[in-house]
Coordinates of C-alpha atoms in Angstrom, one line a residue:
X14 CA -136.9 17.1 27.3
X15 CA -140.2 19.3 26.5
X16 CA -140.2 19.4 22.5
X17 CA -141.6 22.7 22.8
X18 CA -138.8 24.5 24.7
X19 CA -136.3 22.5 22.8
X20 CA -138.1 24.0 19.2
X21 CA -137.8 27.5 21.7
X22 CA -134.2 26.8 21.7
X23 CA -133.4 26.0 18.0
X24 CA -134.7 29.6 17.5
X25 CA -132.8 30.7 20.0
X26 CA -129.6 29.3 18.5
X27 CA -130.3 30.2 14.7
X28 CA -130.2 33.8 16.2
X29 CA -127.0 33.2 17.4
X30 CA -125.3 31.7 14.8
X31 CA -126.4 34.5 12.7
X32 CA -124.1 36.7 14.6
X33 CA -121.4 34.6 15.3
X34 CA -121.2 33.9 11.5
X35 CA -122.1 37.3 9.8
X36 CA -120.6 39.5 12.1
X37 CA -116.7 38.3 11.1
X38 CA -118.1 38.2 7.2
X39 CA -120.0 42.0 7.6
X40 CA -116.6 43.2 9.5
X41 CA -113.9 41.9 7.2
X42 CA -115.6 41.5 3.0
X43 CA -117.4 44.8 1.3
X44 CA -120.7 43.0 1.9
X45 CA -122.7 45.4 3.9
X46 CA -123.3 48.3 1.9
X47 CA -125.8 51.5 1.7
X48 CA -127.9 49.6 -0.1
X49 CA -128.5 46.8 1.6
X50 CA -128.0 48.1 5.2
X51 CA -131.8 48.0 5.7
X52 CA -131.6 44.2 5.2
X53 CA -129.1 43.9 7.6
X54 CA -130.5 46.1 10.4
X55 CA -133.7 44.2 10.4
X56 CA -132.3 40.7 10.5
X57 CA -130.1 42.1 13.1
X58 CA -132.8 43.6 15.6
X59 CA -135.0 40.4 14.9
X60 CA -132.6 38.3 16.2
X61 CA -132.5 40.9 19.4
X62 CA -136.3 40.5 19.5
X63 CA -135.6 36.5 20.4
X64 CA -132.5 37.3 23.2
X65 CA -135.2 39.7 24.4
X66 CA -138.2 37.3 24.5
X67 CA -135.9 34.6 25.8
X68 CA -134.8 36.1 28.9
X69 CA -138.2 37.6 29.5
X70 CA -140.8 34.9 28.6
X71 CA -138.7 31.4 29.1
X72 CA -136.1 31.5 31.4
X73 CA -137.8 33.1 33.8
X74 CA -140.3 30.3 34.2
X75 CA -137.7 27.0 33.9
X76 CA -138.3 24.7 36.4
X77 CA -135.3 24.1 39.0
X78 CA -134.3 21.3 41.7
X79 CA -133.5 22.7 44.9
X80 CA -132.7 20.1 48.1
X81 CA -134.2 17.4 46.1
X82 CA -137.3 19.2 44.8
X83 CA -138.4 20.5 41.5
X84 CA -139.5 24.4 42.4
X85 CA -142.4 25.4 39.8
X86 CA -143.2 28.4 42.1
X87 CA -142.9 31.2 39.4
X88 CA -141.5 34.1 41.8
X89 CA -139.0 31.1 42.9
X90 CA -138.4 30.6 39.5
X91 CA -137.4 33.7 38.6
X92 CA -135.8 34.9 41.3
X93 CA -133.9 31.2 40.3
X94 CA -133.2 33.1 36.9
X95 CA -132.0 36.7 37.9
X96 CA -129.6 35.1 40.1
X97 CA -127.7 32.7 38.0
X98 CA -125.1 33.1 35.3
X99 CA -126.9 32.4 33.0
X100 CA -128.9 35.5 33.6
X101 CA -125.7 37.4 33.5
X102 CA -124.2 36.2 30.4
X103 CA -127.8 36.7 28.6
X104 CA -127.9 40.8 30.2
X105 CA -124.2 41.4 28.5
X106 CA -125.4 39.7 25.2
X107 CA -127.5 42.6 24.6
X108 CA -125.5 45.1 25.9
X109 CA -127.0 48.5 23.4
X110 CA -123.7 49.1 21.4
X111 CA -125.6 50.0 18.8
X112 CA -125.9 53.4 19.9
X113 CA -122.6 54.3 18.9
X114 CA -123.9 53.6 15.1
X115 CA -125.1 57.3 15.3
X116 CA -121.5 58.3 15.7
X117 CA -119.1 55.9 14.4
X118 CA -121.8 54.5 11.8
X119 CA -123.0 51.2 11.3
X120 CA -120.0 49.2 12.1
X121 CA -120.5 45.5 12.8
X122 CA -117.8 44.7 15.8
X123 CA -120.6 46.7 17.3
X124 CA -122.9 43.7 17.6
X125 CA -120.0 41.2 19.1
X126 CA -121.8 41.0 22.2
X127 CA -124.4 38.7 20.7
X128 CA -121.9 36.3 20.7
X129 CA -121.9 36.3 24.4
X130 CA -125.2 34.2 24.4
X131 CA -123.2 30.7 24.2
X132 CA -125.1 29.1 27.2
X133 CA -128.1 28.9 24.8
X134 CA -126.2 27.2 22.5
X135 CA -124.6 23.9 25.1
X136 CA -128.1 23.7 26.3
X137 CA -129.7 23.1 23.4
X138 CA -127.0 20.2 22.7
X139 CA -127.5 19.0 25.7
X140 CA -131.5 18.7 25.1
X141 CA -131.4 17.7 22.1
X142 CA -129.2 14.8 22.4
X143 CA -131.5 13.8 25.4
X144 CA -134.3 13.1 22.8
X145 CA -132.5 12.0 20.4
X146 CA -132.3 8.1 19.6
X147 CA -128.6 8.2 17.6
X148 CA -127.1 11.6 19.5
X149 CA -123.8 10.5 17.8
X150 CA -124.7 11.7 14.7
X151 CA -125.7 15.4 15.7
X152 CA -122.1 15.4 17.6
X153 CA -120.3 14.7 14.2
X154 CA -122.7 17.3 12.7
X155 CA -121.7 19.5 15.4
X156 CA -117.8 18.4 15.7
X157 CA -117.8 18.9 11.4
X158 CA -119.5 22.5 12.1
X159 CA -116.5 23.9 14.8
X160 CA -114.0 23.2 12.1
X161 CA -116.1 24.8 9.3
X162 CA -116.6 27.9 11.4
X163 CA -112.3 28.2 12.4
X164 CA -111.7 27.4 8.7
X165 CA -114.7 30.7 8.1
X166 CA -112.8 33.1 11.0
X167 CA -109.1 32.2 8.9
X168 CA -111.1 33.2 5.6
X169 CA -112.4 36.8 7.3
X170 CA -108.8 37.3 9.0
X171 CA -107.2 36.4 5.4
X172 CA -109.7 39.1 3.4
X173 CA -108.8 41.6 6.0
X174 CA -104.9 41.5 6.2
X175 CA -105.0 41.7 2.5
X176 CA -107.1 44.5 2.9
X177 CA -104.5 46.2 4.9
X178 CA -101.7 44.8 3.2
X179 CA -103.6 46.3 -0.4
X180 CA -105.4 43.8 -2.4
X181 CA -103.0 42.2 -5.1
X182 CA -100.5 44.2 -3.4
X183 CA -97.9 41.2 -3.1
X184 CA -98.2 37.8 -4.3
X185 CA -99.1 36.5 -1.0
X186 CA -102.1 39.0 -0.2
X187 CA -105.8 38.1 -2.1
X188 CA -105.4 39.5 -6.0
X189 CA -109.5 40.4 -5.7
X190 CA -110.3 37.9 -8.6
X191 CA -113.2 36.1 -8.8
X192 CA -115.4 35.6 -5.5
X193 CA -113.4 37.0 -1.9
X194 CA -114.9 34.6 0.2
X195 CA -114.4 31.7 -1.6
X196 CA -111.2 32.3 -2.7
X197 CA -110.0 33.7 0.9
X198 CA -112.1 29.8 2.7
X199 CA -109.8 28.3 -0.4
X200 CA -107.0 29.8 1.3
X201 CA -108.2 29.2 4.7
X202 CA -108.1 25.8 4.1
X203 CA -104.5 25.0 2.9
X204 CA -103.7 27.0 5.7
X205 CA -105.3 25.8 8.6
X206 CA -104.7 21.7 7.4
X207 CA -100.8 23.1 6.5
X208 CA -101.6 21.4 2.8
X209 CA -98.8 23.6 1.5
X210 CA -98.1 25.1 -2.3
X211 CA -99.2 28.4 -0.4
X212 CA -97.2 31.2 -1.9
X213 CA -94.4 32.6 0.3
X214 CA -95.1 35.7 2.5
X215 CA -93.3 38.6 1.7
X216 CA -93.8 41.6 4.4
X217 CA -93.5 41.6 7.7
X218 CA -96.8 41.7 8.9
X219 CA -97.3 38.9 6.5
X220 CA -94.6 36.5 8.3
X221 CA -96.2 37.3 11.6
X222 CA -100.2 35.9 10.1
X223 CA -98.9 33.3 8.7
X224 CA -96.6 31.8 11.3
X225 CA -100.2 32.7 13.6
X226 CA -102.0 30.5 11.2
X227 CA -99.8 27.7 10.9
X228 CA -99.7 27.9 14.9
X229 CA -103.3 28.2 15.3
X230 CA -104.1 25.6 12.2
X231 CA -102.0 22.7 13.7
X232 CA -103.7 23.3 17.7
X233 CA -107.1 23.4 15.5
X234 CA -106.7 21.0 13.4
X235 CA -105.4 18.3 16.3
X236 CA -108.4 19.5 18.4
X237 CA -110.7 18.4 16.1
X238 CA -109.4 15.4 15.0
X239 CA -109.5 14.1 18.4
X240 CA -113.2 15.2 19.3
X241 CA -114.2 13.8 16.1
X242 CA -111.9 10.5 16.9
X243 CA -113.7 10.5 20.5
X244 CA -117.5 11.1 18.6
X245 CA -116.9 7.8 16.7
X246 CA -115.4 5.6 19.6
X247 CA -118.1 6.6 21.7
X248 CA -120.6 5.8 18.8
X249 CA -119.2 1.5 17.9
X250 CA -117.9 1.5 21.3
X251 CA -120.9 -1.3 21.3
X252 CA -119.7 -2.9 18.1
X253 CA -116.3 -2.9 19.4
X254 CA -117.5 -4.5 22.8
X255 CA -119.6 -6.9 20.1
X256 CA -116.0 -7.6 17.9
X257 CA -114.1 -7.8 21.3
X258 CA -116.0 -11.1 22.6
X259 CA -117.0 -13.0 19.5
X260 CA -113.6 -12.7 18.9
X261 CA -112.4 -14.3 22.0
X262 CA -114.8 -16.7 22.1
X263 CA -113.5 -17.8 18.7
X264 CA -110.0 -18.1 20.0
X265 CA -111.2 -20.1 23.0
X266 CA -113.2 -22.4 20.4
X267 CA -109.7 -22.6 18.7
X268 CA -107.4 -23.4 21.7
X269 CA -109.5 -26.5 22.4
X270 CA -109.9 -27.6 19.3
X271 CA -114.2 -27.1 19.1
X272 CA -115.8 -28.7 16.1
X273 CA -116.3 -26.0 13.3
X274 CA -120.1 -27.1 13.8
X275 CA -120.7 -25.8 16.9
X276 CA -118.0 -22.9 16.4
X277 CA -120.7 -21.7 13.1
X278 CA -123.2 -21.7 15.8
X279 CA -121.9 -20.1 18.1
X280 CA -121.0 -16.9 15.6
X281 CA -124.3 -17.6 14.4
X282 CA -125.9 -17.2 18.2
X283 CA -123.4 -13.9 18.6
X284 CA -124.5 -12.1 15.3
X285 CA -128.4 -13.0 15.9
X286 CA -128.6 -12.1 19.5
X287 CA -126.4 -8.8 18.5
X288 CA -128.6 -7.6 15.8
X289 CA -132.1 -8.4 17.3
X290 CA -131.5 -7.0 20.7
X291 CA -128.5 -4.4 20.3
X292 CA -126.7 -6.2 23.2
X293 CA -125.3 -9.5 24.4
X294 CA -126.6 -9.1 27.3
X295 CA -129.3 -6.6 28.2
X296 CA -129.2 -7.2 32.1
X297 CA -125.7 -5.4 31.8
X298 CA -127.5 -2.0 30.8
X299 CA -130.2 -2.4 33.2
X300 CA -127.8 -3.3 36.4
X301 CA -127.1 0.1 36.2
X302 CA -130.7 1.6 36.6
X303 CA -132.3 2.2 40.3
X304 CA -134.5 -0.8 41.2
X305 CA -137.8 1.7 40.2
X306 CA -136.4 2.0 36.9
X307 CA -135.7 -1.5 36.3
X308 CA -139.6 -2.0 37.1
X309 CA -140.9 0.3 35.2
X310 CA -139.2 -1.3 32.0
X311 CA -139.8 -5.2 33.1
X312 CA -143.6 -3.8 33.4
X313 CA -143.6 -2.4 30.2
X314 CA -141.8 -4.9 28.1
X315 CA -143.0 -8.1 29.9
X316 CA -146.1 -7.3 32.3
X317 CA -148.6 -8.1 29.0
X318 CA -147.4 -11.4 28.1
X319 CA -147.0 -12.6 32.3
X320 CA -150.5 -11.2 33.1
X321 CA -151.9 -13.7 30.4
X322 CA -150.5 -16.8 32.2
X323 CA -153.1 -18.5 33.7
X324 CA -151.5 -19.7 36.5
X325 CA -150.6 -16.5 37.8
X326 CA -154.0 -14.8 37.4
X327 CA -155.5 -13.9 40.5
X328 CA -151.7 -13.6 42.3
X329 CA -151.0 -10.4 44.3
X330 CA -149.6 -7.8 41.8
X331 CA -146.6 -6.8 43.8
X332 CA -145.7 -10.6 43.7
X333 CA -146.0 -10.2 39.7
X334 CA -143.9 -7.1 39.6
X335 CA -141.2 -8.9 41.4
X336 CA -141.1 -11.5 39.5
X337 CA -140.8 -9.4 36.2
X338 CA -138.0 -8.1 37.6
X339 CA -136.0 -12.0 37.6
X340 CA -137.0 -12.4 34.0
X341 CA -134.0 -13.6 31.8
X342 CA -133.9 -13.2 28.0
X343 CA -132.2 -16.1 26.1
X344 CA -132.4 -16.6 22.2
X345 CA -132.3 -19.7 21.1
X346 CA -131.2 -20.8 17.5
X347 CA -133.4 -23.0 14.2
X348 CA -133.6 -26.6 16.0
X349 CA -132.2 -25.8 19.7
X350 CA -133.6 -27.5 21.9
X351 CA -135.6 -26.1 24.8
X352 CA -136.4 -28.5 26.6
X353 CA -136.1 -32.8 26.3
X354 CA -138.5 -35.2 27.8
X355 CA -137.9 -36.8 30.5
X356 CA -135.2 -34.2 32.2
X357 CA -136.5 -32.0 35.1
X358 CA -138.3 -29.2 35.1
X359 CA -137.2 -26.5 36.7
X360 CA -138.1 -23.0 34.4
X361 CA -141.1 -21.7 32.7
X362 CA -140.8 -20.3 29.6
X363 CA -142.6 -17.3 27.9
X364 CA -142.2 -17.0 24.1
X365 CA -141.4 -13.1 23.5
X366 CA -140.0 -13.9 19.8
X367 CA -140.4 -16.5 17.4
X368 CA -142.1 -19.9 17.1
X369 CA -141.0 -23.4 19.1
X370 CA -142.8 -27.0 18.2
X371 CA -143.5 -29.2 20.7
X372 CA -142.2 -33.2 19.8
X373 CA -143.3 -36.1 20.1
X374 CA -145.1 -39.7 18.8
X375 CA -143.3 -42.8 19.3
X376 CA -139.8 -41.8 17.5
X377 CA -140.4 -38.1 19.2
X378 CA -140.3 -36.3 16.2
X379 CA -143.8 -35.7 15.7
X380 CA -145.2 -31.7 15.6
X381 CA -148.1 -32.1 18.3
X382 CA -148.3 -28.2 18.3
X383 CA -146.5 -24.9 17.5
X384 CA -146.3 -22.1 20.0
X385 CA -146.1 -18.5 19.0
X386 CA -145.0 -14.9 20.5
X387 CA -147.2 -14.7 23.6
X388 CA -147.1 -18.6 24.4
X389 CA -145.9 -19.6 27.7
X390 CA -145.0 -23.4 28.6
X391 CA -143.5 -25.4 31.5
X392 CA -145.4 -23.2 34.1
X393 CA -146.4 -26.4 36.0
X394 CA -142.8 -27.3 37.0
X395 CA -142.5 -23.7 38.7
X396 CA -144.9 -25.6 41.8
X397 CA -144.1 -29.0 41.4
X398 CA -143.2 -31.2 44.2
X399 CA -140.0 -33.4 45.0
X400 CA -137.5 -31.3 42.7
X401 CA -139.4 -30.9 39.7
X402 CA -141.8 -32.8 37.1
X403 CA -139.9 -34.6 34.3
X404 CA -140.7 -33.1 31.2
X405 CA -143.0 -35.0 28.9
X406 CA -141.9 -33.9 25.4
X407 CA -139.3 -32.2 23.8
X408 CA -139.7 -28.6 22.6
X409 CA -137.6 -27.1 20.0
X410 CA -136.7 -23.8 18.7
X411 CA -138.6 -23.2 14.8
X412 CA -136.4 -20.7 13.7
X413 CA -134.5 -18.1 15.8
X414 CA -136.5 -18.1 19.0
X415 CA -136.2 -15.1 21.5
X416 CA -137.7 -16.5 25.3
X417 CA -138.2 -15.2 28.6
X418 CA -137.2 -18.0 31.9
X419 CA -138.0 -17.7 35.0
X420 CA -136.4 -20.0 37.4
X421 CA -137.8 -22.1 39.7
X422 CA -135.7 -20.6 42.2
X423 CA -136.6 -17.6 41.6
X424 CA -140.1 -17.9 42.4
X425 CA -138.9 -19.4 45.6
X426 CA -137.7 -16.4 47.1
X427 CA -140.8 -14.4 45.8
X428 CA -143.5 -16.4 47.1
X429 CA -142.3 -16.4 50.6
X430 CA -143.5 -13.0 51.0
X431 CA -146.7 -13.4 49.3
X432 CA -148.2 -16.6 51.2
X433 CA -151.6 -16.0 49.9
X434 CA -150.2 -16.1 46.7
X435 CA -147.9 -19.0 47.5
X436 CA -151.6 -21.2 48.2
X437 CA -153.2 -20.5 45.4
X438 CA -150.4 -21.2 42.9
X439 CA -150.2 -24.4 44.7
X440 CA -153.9 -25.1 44.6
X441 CA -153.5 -24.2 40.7
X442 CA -150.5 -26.0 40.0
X443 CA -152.4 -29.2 41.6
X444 CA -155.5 -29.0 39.8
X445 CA -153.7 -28.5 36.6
X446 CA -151.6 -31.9 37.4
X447 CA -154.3 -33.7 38.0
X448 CA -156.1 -32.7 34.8
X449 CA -152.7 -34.0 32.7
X450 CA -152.7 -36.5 34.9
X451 CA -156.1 -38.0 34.3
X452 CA -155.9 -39.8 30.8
X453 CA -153.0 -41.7 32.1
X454 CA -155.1 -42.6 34.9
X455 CA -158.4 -44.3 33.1
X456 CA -156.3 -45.7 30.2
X457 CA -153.0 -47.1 31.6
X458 CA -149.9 -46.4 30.3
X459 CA -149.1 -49.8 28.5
X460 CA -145.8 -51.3 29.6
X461 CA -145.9 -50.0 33.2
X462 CA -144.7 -51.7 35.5
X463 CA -146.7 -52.6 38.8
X464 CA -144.8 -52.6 42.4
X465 CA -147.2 -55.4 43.3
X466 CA -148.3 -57.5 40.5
X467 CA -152.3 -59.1 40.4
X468 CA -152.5 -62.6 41.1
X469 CA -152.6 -65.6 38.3
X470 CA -156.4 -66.5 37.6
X471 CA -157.0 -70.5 38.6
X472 CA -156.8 -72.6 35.3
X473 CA -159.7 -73.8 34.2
X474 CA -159.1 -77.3 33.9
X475 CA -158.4 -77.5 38.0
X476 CA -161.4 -75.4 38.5
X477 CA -163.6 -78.4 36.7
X478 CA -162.1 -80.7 38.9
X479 CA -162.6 -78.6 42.2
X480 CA -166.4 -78.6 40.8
X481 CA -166.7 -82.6 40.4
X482 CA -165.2 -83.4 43.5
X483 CA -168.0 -81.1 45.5
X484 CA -170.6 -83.3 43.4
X485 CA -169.3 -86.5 44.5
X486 CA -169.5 -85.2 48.2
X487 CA -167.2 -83.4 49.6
X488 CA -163.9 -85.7 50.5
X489 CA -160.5 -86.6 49.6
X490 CA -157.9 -84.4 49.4
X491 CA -159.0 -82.2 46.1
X492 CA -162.2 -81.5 48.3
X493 CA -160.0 -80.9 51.2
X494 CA -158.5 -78.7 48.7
X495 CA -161.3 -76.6 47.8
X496 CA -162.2 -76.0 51.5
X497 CA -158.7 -74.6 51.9
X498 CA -159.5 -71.9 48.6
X499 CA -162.7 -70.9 50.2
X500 CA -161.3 -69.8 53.3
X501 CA -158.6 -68.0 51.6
X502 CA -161.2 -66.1 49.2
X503 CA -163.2 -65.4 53.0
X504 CA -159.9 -63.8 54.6
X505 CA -159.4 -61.6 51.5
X506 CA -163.0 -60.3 51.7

């Protein structure tokens, strides 16, 4: 994918084309003439100059794999070259007909070896369409071009049996009005797509090319519609797979009878999730990437956002590269909500798109706080204890909200390789519930109820009497009484 060599190989193919086209045109139409031949001639030798500097200067120094190695040895390299086809193919390409031009003059069929240099040609599709980020659209360029160029050989084979037949010779053969080639491409054209109103061939030889051409035009013509029906499958086959389940999720949503409510968001979920991230779901692409791979693009999409999260800071790395890869996206429409209070706990979520509000105040609808791209929440119920924390308010999606979870269940199967790691996210997520903890702990949640209740303060009015009867000295049974309370008060102590 080097832009340079791919730039190399544009030239390369420009060259090419100039023969493949001009060399049919220069054969078969009165273009080349004495006074232009010069013109001709030099175009012609600089496009040898290119074959020349290609197979001297970059073919001869391409990289190669060889048992699983990529060989930048140079003699390796070219010895690499010199025995491939390619090599072969590129020798015969400028094979030196041109000699003959001092006998037979400057006739172009001389040059049709040029042709030969095709090779360049597929590898510079093939690179190209490497780099580029909608290759569908060079292929209908490309699949548009091979029918221009069999419509442009028909044209050259049409100017040359009139030639032979005698121009304006028959009503069939080109009259020589008006401009040859575009009158012979005209023809060309109604030929090859058998449009008809063609006039009827009289001759022989004129039977024979046209039953050729109607032959050849039908095979042609069917070729290309296919590759060009194939270029455009290939290029919605996405928007197809898209079509394909909206639409049976809408005939599931039918069958049992779903409320037209949820039904409008549901096709509003499909058409959002579609147009933000290209996919449904984007772990279907990456399932089919080597475990590397799928590292390399969880580190570079996520690894920003995770390394932020203070609860992870100070973790192994490994352990956070691991856990990139269990990273789930979910989008999440206007007014979803996230998370409700009081259910458990068992995912953290990171914010990679959109906005959410956290809820609450006595009715919960209250905005305590709005969380942006970059915001992570519900971290502590990753390391929390006996199943999960309950969740203490409700968090809702402002707008279309595109998240990352991680499950708790996930982090599970992490941690126990990383035990280091496993202590101090435990030491973390304890210090951090204590701290949300505390509040509660000074204030007292009002309402709450007590496993064992504090006992009733004495009324006042027996406490008066208690006092009298130890003035009066100390018997009867309310001083009896009293006795029997300070003992009590002396086992509590």
């Amino acid at each position: 994918t080097d832009l340079l060599y791919v730039l190399w190989l544009f030239l390369v193919v420009l060259a090419w084309n100039w023969n493949c086209w001009l060399i049919p045109v220069r054969w078969a139409f009165p273009y080349q003439t004495p006074g232009n031949l010069h013109f001709w001639l030099l175009m012609d030798y600089l496009c040898d100059l290119v074959y020349l500097l290609d197979i001297l200067i970059f073919q001869t120094r391409l990289q190669f794999v060889q048992g699983g190695d990529i060989i930048t040895d140079k003699k390796a390299m070219k010895e690499n070259y010199l025995r491939s086809q390619r090599f072969k193919m590129d020798l015969l390409s400028l094979l030196p007909l041109d000699f003959f031009y001092f006998k037979v003059g400057v006739n172009p069929l001389l040059r049709f070896p040029r042709c030969l240099k095709y090779m360049a040609f597929f590898e510079f599709n093939d690179r190209l369409e490497a780099i580029l980020s909608k290759a569908y659209i060079y292929r209908v360029i490309r699949t548009t071009a091979y029918l221009l160029y069999s419509l442009h050989l028909n044209s050259c084979l049409y100017y040359w049996a009139s030639a032979y037949e005698g121009l304006g010779s028959t009503t069939w053969v080109y009259d020589g009005e008006g401009n040859s080639y575009i009158r012979c491409y005209y023809w060309a054209v109604k030929t090859l797509i058998t449009i008809g109103g063609l006039p009827d061939p009289k001759t022989l030889f004129e039977i024979i090319f046209q039953l050729l051409n109607y032959f050849t035009g039908v095979f042609a013509f069917s070729v290309m519609i296919g590759q060009m029906r194939d270029v455009v499958g290939a290029a919605t086959a996405g928007q197809t797979y898209y079509r394909s389940c909206m639409d049976s999720t809408i005939k599931y949503m039918n069958f049992y009878r779903i409320p037209k409510a949820v039904q409008n968001r549901v096709k509003t979920w499909y058409e959002y999730t579609w147009h933000s991230q290209g996919m449904l779901d984007e772990s279907e692409l990456l399932v089919q990437l080597p475990d590397k791979m799928r590292l390399d693009i969880a580190i570079d999409v996520n690894y920003n956002i995770v390394s932020k999260v203070a609860l992870f800071q100070g973790c192994d790395r490994q352990m956070i590269f691991d856990m990139l890869k269990r990273l789930r996206s979910v989008v999440y429409l206007p007014n979803d909500y996230v998370c409700k209070k009081g259910e458990i706990g068992r995912e953290m979520y990171i914010i990679q798109a959109g906005q959410v509000q956290v809820l609450g105040g006595p009715d919960g609808t209250a905005v305590l706080v709005t969380l942006k791209a970059g915001s992570v929440f519900g971290e502590i119920s990753l390391l929390a204890a006996g199943g999960g924390n309950r969740r203490t308010a409700n968090v809702v999606a402002h707008g279309f909200a595109n998240l990352f979870i991680l499950d708790k269940k996930d982090l599970n199967e992490i941690l126990v390789h990383y035990p280091e790691s496993q202590k101090l996210l435990r030491k973390k997520a304890k210090k951090m519930l204590k701290n949300n903890d505390k509040p509660k702990e000074e204030k007292g949640a009002p309402g709450d109820s007590l496993i064992i209740p504090p006992k009733a303060e004495t009324p006042k009015l027996f406490q008066a009497a208690l006092a009298a009867t130890g003035k009066l000295g100390g018997k009867g049974p309310l001083a009896q009484l009293r006795w029997r309370l300070k003992e009590l008060k002396a086992m509590q102590v």
